[in-house]
CSV table of C-alpha atoms in Angstrom, one decimal:
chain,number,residue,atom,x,y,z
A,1,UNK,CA,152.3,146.9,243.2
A,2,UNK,CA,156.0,147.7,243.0
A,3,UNK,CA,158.8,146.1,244.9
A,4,UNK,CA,162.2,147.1,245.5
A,5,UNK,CA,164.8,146.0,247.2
A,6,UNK,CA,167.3,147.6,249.5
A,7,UNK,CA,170.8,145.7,250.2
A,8,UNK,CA,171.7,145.4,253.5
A,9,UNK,CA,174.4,144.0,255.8
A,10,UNK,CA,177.1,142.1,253.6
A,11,UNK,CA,174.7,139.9,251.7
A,12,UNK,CA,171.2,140.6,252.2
A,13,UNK,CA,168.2,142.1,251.8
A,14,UNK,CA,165.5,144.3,252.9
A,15,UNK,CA,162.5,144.8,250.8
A,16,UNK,CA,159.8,147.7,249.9
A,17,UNK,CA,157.0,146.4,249.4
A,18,UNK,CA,154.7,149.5,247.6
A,19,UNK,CA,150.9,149.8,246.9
A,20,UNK,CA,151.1,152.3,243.8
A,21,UNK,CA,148.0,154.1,244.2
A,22,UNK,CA,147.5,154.8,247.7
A,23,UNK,CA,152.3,155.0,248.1
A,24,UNK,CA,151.7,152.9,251.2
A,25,UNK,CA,154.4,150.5,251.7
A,26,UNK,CA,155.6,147.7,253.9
A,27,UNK,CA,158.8,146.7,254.6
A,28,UNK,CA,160.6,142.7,254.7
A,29,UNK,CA,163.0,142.6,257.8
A,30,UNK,CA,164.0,146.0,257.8
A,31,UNK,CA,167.7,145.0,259.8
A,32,UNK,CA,169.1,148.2,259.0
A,33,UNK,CA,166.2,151.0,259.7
A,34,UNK,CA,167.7,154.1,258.3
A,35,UNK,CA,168.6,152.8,255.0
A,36,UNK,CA,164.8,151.4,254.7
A,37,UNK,CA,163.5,154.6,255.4
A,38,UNK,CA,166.0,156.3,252.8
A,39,UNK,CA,164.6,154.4,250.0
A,40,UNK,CA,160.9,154.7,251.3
A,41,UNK,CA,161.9,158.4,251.1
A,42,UNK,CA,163.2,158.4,247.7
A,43,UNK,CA,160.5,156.8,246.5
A,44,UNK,CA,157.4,158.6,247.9
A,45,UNK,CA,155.9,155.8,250.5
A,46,UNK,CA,154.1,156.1,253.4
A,47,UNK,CA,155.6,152.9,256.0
A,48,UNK,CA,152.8,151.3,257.3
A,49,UNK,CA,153.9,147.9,257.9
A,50,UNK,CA,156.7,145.7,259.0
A,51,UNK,CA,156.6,141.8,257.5
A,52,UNK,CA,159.3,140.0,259.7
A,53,UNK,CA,160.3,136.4,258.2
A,54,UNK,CA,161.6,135.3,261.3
A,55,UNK,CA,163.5,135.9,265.0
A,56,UNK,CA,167.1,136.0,263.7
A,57,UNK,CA,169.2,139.6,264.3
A,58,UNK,CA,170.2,139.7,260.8
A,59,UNK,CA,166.8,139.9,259.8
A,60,UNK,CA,164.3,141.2,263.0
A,61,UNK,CA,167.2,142.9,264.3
A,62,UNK,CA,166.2,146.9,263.4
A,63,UNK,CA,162.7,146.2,264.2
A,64,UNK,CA,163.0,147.8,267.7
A,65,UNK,CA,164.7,151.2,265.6
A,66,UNK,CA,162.1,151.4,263.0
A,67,UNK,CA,159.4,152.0,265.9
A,68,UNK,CA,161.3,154.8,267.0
A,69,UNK,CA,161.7,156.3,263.8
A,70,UNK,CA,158.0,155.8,262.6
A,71,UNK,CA,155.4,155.9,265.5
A,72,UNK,CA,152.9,153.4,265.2
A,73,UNK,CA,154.5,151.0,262.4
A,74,UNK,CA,153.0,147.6,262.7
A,75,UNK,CA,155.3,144.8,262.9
A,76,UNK,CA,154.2,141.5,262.1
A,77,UNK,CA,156.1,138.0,262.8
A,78,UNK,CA,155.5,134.4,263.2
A,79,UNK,CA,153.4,133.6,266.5
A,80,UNK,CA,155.6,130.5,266.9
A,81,UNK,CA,159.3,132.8,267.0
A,82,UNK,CA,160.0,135.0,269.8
A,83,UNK,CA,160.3,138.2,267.3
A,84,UNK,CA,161.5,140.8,269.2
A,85,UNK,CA,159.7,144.6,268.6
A,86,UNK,CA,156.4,142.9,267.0
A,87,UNK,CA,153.0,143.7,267.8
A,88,UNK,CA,151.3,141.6,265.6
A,89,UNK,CA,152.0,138.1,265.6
A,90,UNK,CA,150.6,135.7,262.8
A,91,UNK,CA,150.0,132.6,261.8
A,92,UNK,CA,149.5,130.2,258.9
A,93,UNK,CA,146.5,131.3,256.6
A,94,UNK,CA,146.5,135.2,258.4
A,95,UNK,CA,146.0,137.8,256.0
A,96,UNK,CA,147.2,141.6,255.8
A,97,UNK,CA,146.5,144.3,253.9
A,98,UNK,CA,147.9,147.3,252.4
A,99,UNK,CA,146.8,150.3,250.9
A,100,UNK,CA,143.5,149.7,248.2
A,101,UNK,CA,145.3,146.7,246.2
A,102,UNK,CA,147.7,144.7,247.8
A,103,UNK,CA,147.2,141.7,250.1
A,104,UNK,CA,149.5,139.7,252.2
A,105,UNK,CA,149.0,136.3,253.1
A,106,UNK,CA,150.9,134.5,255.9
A,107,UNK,CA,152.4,130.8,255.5
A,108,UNK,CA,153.9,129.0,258.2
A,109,UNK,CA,157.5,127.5,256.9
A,110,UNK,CA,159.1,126.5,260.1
A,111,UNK,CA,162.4,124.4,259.4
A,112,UNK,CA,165.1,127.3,259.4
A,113,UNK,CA,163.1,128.3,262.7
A,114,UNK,CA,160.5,126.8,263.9
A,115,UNK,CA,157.9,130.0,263.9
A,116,UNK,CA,159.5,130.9,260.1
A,117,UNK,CA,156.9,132.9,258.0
A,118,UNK,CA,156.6,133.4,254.2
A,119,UNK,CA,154.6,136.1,253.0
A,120,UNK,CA,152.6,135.9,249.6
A,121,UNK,CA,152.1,139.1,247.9
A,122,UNK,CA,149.5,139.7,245.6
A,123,UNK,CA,148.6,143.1,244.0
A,124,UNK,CA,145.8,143.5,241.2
A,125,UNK,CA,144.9,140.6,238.7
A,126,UNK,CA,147.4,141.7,235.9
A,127,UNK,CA,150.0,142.0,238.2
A,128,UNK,CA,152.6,138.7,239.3
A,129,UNK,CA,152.3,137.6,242.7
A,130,UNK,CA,155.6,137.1,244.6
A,131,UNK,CA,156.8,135.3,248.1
A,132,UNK,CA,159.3,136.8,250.6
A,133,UNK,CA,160.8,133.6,252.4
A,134,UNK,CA,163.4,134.9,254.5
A,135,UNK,CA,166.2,132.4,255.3
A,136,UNK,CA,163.6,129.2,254.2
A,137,UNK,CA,165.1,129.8,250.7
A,138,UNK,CA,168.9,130.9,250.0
A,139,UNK,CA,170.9,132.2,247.1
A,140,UNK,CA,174.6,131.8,246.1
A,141,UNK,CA,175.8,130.0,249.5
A,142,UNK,CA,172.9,127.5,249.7
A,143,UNK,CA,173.7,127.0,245.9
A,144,UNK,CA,177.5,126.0,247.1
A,145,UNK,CA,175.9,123.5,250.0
A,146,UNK,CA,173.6,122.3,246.9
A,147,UNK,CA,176.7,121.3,245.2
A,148,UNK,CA,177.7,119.3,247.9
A,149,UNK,CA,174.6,117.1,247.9
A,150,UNK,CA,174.0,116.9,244.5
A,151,UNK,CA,177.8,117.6,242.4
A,152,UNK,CA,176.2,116.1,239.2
A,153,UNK,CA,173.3,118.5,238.8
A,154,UNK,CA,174.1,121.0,236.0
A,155,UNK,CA,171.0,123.2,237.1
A,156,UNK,CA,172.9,124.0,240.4
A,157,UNK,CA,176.1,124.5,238.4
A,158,UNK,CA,174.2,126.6,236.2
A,159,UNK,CA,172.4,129.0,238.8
A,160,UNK,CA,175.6,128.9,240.9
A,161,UNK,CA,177.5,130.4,238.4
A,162,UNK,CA,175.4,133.6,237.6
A,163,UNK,CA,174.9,134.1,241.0
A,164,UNK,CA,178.7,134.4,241.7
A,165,UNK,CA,178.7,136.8,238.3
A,166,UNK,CA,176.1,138.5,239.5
A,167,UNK,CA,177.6,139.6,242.7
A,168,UNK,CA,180.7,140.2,241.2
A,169,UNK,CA,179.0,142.4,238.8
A,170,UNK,CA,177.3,144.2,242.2
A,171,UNK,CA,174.1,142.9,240.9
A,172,UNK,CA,170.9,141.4,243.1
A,173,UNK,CA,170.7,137.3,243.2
A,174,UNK,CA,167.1,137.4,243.6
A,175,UNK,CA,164.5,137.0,242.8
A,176,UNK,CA,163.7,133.8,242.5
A,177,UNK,CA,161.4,131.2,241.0
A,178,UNK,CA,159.5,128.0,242.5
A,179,UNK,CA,160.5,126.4,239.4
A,180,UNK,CA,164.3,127.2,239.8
A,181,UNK,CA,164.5,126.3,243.7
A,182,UNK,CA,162.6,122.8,242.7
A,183,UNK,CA,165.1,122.3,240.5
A,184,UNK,CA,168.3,123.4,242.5
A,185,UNK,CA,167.5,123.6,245.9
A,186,UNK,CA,167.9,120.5,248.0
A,187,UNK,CA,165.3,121.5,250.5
A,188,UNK,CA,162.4,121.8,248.1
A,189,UNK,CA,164.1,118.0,246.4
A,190,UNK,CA,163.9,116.2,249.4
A,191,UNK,CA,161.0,114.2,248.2
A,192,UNK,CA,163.0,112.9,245.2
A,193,UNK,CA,164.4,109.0,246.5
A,194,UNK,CA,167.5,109.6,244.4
A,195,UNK,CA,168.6,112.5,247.0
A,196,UNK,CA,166.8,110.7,250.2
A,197,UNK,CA,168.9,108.3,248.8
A,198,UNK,CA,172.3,110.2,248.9
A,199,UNK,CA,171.9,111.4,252.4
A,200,UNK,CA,171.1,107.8,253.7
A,201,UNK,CA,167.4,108.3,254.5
A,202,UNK,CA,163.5,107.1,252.8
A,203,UNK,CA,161.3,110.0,253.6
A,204,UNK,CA,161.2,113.3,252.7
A,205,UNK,CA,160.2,114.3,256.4
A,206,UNK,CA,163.9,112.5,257.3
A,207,UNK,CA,165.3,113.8,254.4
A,208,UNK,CA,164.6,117.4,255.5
A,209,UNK,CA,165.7,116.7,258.9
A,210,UNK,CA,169.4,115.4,257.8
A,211,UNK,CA,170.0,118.3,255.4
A,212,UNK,CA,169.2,120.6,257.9
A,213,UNK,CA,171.6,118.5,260.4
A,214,UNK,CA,174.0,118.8,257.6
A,215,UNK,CA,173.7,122.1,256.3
A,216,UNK,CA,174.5,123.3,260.1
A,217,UNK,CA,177.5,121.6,260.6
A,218,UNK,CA,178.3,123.1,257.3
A,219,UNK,CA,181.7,125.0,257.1
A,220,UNK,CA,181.2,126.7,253.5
């Protein structure tokens, strides 16, 4: 299984998703079509799938164009969002697969929509897994929102700093680990009292609901 990924818009992301023996390949909200299909190109792969996160334009936005430019393309999205251009919709626990070694597995993470899907990616045994979460997890402006939560914690400090070097260095801020997002993200902290406690609340389950609340009114 290879992956690559292919920078779109101002800040994001689409990404190629390959099975290396069979050079089939799926694609993570493909916003902007023709540069997907450039580096499919470039690289030898066969576009079999589309894996849509969720309903937003800045991520299902170019799934209407990439049917027209590859005839029967399946595009997959939560059953929940409204996606617009997708023929398959899935939900928590569905499974995909592509080419002779690589399986997809659907998670429902509503909270940034409510229909929000992850998608696990596994390819053979020797090879490391990886999760596509669309929007559920963010990079360098979450990381300045984190800040504003939790000012004392040196991890987000830490992580917040590469990730401004690394764009200024025209460099990728992903991927990711679970580890790092537990330890700087405060979406996957809610469960921690001492941030329920910051935001005024005493469950995670209100906890995510505030920072969400929060995070929306947020101006950063």
């Amino acid at each position: 299984m290879k992956i690559y990924h292919v920078p779109c818009l101002q800040d994001s992301y689409s990404y190629l998703i390959v099975d290396e023996s069979s050079r089939e390949g799926a694609v993570v909200d493909p916003v902007e079509p023709e540069k997907v299909l450039e580096a499919a190109n470039s690289h030898g792969v066969n576009l079999k799938l589309v894996l849509t996160s969720h309903r937003h334009g800045d991520h299902a936005g170019g799934n209407e164009k990439i049917k027209q430019l590859v005839p029967g393309i399946k595009v997959y999205g939560g059953s929940v969002d409204n996606v617009k251009g997708c023929t398959d919709k899935v939900q928590n626990g569905d499974k995909v697969s592509l080419g002779a070694d690589v399986n997809i597995l659907s998670l429902h993470t509503p909270c940034h929509t409510k229909g929000h899907i992850s998608y696990y990616v596994t390819g053979k045994e020797d090879e490391q897994p990886a999760v596509f979460t669309g929007d559920t997890l963010y990079a360098e402006k979450n990381l300045q929102f984190a800040l504003t939560i939790e000012p004392d914690n040196s991890r987000i400090q830490q992580k917040l700093t590469w990730a401004q070097n690394q764009k200024q260095a025209g460099l990728p801020t992903i991927p990711s680990t679970i580890e790092e997002e537990m330890e700087t993200n405060p979406f996957m902290r809610v469960d921690l009292p001492a941030l329920q406690e910051k935001i005024g609340c005493k469950s995670p389950i209100e906890a995510l609901r505030e920072l969400r609340k929060v995070k929306d009114k947020w101006k950063g």
